[in-house]
Amino acid sequence: MSLTVSELPHKEQALFRAALKLYEVKQFKKGLKTCDQILKKYSSHGETLAVKGMFLAHLDRKEEAYETIKRGIEISPKSSISWHVYGIVCRFDENYEEAARCYEEALKADSENPTILRELGQLYTQLRQYQKLVEVRSRIVKIDSSTPHYWLGLAVAHQLTGRNDLALKVISTHEHILLDESSPFKANNSSYKGDVSELLMYKNWLMELNGDYQTALDNLKEVRPRVTDVTAWKEQKAKLLLKLDRKEAAASAYQDLIQRNPDSNTYICGYLSCNGLDISRPEDKDAVLEIIKGLQQQFPKSNALKFLPLTFCNGDDFVKEADKLAKFSLRKGIPSLFTSMKTLYTDKVKGETLGKLFEGYSSQLRATKRLDDSTDDESLSVSTWCMFYLAQHADYYGNYERALQLMEAAINASPDTVDLYMVKAKILKHAGDIRGARDVMDFGRQKDLNDRFINTRTVKYMLRNNEVDDAEKTIVLFVRDDAEHMIQEIVDTQTIWYMRERGHAYRRLDDIGRALKHFHQVSHSFETYHKDQYDFHTYAIRKFTIRAYIDILEWEDQVFTHPVYVDSAVAAISCYVDLHDRKAAGSPFAPISVDTSKKPMTRNGTAKSGQHNLSAGVGESKPAAVDADPNGSAFVMADNHLEKALKFVEVLERSVGSQPETHVSAFEVHLRMKKYFLALKSINSLRAIDDNHPSLVPMVVRINTALDADDSFAAPMKAALKGQLTKVFGDASIAKTIEENSKYLPFALAGAKGLICLGGDTNIAQAKGLLVQAASERYGATRTLKSLIEARDLLANVGASESERSTFAASAKKVFSLATCF
C-alpha cells in the first residue's frame, strides 16, 4: 500500500510541501529535483509521482508527464492530491471535460476541500454545466459561509440556471456579509465603494428580472447614495418607471439621460415610448416627428436626432429631413455621410430620392455656386463632398463608369484628401479592377503615411491582388518598435482580418499549406477568445462586476458566429476537401518550399537572424520558437484531411447551424467520409433553412450516385436512405432544376459544381457549357462579380480550353467592362 503524505518521514513531508510551493512560484525545474529527492527513497510514492508529472507537464515533457501522473494514480487511486494534480494538468492542456472528471474524483477523497470545489466550479462554468455549478457552490458556502465571494458566486450560479428568484434570495439573505465593512476582506480593499455599488445594482437587476418592478424602483431610490455608477442608476430608473407605466416620470428620466448623451438611440426611443409612440408604427409618424423636432431644438448637435427621422419618414417629410441633414453634412465636410445613409438604401424609393436630392445639389452648385437655402457662395469643398456622395451612390447601383467620373472630378478639386482615394479604390474593386484598386489605395496612402487606417486598407487591397510580400512590408510599418519578429507580432496580437485575407491570397495562389496555416491562426485566435474567459469566472466575482460578467458569458457563447471565423472555417474545410480529392485522384498536393534565405521582417524592411527574446513571464525571458512549419506542410501532410475538416464542421454546426454554408460544407465532408446518414442530415438541415437552395438538388443527386456506387454499404440502410430522398425530392435532376431556374446564375453554378463532382466526360462537358454561358444576359442581375469570378475559377479547374475561357471572358467583360480579372 502506498504511503500518504502524512505517513512520510518528517524530512520528506517538508520536501513535498516545498515542491508544492515551488510550483506556486513557477520554479518548475527546482520542483522536479525536489520530487526526485523524495522518489529516491520512496520510488512508489503515488502523490509525489503525480506532482512530478505536473512539473514535467510545465516543462513541455507532456507524454512523460501523463505517464508519471497515471502511474501515481494507479499507486494511490484514492488520493485527492493525485487526482487534483491530474485535473490541473488536464486544465492546463485545456481538456476541461477530463479535468472536471479528475476534480470529481478528488472530491470523493476530500469532499470539503474549498480549493478543489472552487476550481471545479470554474470548470463547470467553462463547460456551461450550470446545474452542477449550483451544487458545487452550495457545498462551498456550507464549508465557508463568511467569505463574500462564495455567496456571490452561488447567486450567479442560480441566475445562470434561470432561477433569478433564488439568486435574489441569496443576495438578500447574505447581504450583511457581502457589505460588511469590518470584514478582513473589505478592510484593505481600496475599491470597496465600487464593489458595493456593483453589488447593489446587481441586486436591483435581479429584482427587475423577477418582474417585481415596484420593489426594484423602491430599492433603487434607497441605494442611490451608495451607487457610484450614476449613468447605470439613471438608466435603470428610467427603464423601471416605463415598465411600471409611469410615463410622465419615465419621460422626465429619459430627458435627463438624453441631456447626458443626446446621441443615444436607446434613450431617444425610450423617451418616445413614454409618450406611447413607436417609430415602427406608421400611424405614430407625425407625433414622433413633432417630438424629435423639439429635441432637435434642445440638442442641435445631436447626429442621432438628425438621422432618426429618415428611418421612418416618407415622401415630402423624408425629403425635408434628408435635405437638412445632407446640407449640414456637406458644409461640415463629413466623409461618412454615405456610410450613414446607406442603411436607408434598402428602401428603393428612399435610395432613389437621395440620389435625386444630391443631383439637385450638384446642379445648383454648378449653376450658382450655392445651395438653395444660401445667399452666399458655398466653399469649394461643398461641391467636392457632393460629388463624393454621388460617386458612392452610383457605385451602390453598379454604375461604375459614372462613379469613377465623379471621383476624378472630386480628386481634381481636392487632390490631397485621402478619403477620395479610398472610395475610388473601392469603386474600382467593385468594378473588378483589383490591380487598379490596389494602386489607387496605395497612392492615397502615400498622401498620409501616418494614417494607420488607410495603411491597413492598402494592405487588404494588396492581399486581394495576391501581393503577399508587398502587403507584409506595408503592414509592419505600424507594428510596435520593440517587436523582434514583425509578422509573428501580428499573429500574437490576433490581427484576424490580416490572417484571413492572407489565407485567401495563398488559396488563390494555390498554396494550400500556407492558406491553411493562416486559416488555423484565425481559428486559434477565436479559440483563445473562448478559452480566455476561464480566469474571469473567479475574477469577475472577486471584483463584483457581475453585470458585465453575465454579458461576457453571453458574448462568449456567440463568439464562433463571427463572420471572420465562419468565413475562415468554410475556407479551411474547402482546402482540406481539395487536399483529400487530389490525394484520392493520385496527384497529392506537395507543400510549396520556403525561401530559406528570407529572414523575419522588421520595421525598416530589414531582417534579423537568429532567435528572438519574447516575454515569458515575470522576470523571465526565453528565445522565441522559430516557426518550424513556415509553409504549412504539417496541414498538407496530415494523415486524414477529412478528420481535420470535420473539426471545423462540428464548430460550425454548433454555432451557425442556421446558415446554409454550414450544411453545404458539412455535406462535402460527410459524403467523402461515406457517412451517408450525416450527409442526409446536412441535406435535411439545408432544406429546413431554404427549400429552394441552389445546392440542394445537386447534393441529392450526388448522394444517390455515391450510394449506387458503394457496394460495401449495407443494402437495407441504402434502401432506407434512398427511400427518404425519393419521398422528399422525387426524381431529382440537376438539369431539370437548372431549367426551372434558368434566370438565376447561382443554380447554374451549383449545378456545374455538382456535375464536376459526379465526373465523367458527359457531366464535365455539360458543366463547361453552363460555365461558359455564365455571363449570359438571361441571368440578369444575378451575374455578380463574385459569381463570375467563381465561374472563371471553375473553368480553369475543370480544364477548359483556351477558346472556352476566352468566350467566357469576352461575355464577362460586357457585364463588368472595367474588370481586369477576366
mmCIF file with all atom_site columns, N, CA, C and O in Angstrom, residues 114 136 225 283 454 499 548 655 732:
data_model
loop_
_atom_site.group_PDB
_atom_site.id
_atom_site.type_symbol
_atom_site.label_atom_id
_atom_site.label_alt_id
_atom_site.label_comp_id
_atom_site.label_asym_id
_atom_site.label_entity_id
_atom_site.label_seq_id
_atom_site.pdbx_PDB_ins_code
_atom_site.Cartn_x
_atom_site.Cartn_y
_atom_site.Cartn_z
_atom_site.occupancy
_atom_site.B_iso_or_equiv
_atom_site.pdbx_formal_charge
_atom_site.auth_seq_id
_atom_site.auth_comp_id
_atom_site.auth_asym_id
_atom_site.auth_atom_id
_atom_site.pdbx_PDB_model_num
ATOM 1  N N  . PRO A 1 114 ? -12.089 23.366 -0.159  1.00 0.00 ? 114 PRO A N  1
ATOM 2  C CA . PRO A 1 114 ? -12.643 24.529 -0.864  1.00 0.00 ? 114 PRO A CA 1
ATOM 3  C C  . PRO A 1 114 ? -11.915 24.862 -2.159  1.00 0.00 ? 114 PRO A C  1
ATOM 4  O O  . PRO A 1 114 ? -12.521 25.356 -3.109  1.00 0.00 ? 114 PRO A O  1
ATOM 5  N N  . VAL A 1 136 ? -22.011 22.627 -6.624  1.00 0.00 ? 136 VAL A N  1
ATOM 6  C CA . VAL A 1 136 ? -20.655 22.820 -6.093  1.00 0.00 ? 136 VAL A CA 1
ATOM 7  C C  . VAL A 1 136 ? -20.582 24.072 -5.232  1.00 0.00 ? 136 VAL A C  1
ATOM 8  O O  . VAL A 1 136 ? -20.018 24.051 -4.120  1.00 0.00 ? 136 VAL A O  1
ATOM 9  N N  . PRO A 1 225 ? -27.533 56.746 -2.719  1.00 0.00 ? 225 PRO A N  1
ATOM 10 C CA . PRO A 1 225 ? -26.328 57.355 -2.151  1.00 0.00 ? 225 PRO A CA 1
ATOM 11 C C  . PRO A 1 225 ? -25.088 56.466 -2.226  1.00 0.00 ? 225 PRO A C  1
ATOM 12 O O  . PRO A 1 225 ? -23.969 56.975 -2.146  1.00 0.00 ? 225 PRO A O  1
ATOM 13 N N  . GLU A 1 283 ? -48.710 54.969 -38.032 1.00 0.00 ? 283 GLU A N  1
ATOM 14 C CA . GLU A 1 283 ? -49.694 55.933 -37.518 1.00 0.00 ? 283 GLU A CA 1
ATOM 15 C C  . GLU A 1 283 ? -49.085 56.893 -36.492 1.00 0.00 ? 283 GLU A C  1
ATOM 16 O O  . GLU A 1 283 ? -49.679 57.934 -36.178 1.00 0.00 ? 283 GLU A O  1
ATOM 17 N N  . ILE A 1 454 ? -5.728  53.922 -43.471 1.00 0.00 ? 454 ILE A N  1
ATOM 18 C CA . ILE A 1 454 ? -5.519  53.707 -44.911 1.00 0.00 ? 454 ILE A CA 1
ATOM 19 C C  . ILE A 1 454 ? -4.365  52.745 -45.141 1.00 0.00 ? 454 ILE A C  1
ATOM 20 O O  . ILE A 1 454 ? -4.324  52.036 -46.148 1.00 0.00 ? 454 ILE A O  1
ATOM 21 N N  . MET A 1 499 ? -4.841  37.873 -41.138 1.00 0.00 ? 499 MET A N  1
ATOM 22 C CA . MET A 1 499 ? -4.620  36.431 -41.287 1.00 0.00 ? 499 MET A CA 1
ATOM 23 C C  . MET A 1 499 ? -5.616  35.828 -42.265 1.00 0.00 ? 499 MET A C  1
ATOM 24 O O  . MET A 1 499 ? -5.269  34.973 -43.086 1.00 0.00 ? 499 MET A O  1
ATOM 25 N N  . ALA A 1 548 ? -21.426 42.961 -15.947 1.00 0.00 ? 548 ALA A N  1
ATOM 26 C CA . ALA A 1 548 ? -20.541 42.857 -17.113 1.00 0.00 ? 548 ALA A CA 1
ATOM 27 C C  . ALA A 1 548 ? -20.150 41.405 -17.370 1.00 0.00 ? 548 ALA A C  1
ATOM 28 O O  . ALA A 1 548 ? -20.026 40.970 -18.524 1.00 0.00 ? 548 ALA A O  1
ATOM 29 N N  . SER A 1 655 ? -22.475 26.383 -33.805 1.00 0.00 ? 655 SER A N  1
ATOM 30 C CA . SER A 1 655 ? -22.542 27.842 -33.665 1.00 0.00 ? 655 SER A CA 1
ATOM 31 C C  . SER A 1 655 ? -23.422 28.518 -34.709 1.00 0.00 ? 655 SER A C  1
ATOM 32 O O  . SER A 1 655 ? -24.152 29.462 -34.386 1.00 0.00 ? 655 SER A O  1
ATOM 33 N N  . ALA A 1 732 ? -35.009 13.642 -58.479 1.00 0.00 ? 732 ALA A N  1
ATOM 34 C CA . ALA A 1 732 ? -34.219 14.877 -58.559 1.00 0.00 ? 732 ALA A CA 1
ATOM 35 C C  . ALA A 1 732 ? -33.282 14.844 -59.746 1.00 0.00 ? 732 ALA A C  1
ATOM 36 O O  . ALA A 1 732 ? -32.656 13.825 -60.051 1.00 0.00 ? 732 ALA A O  1
#
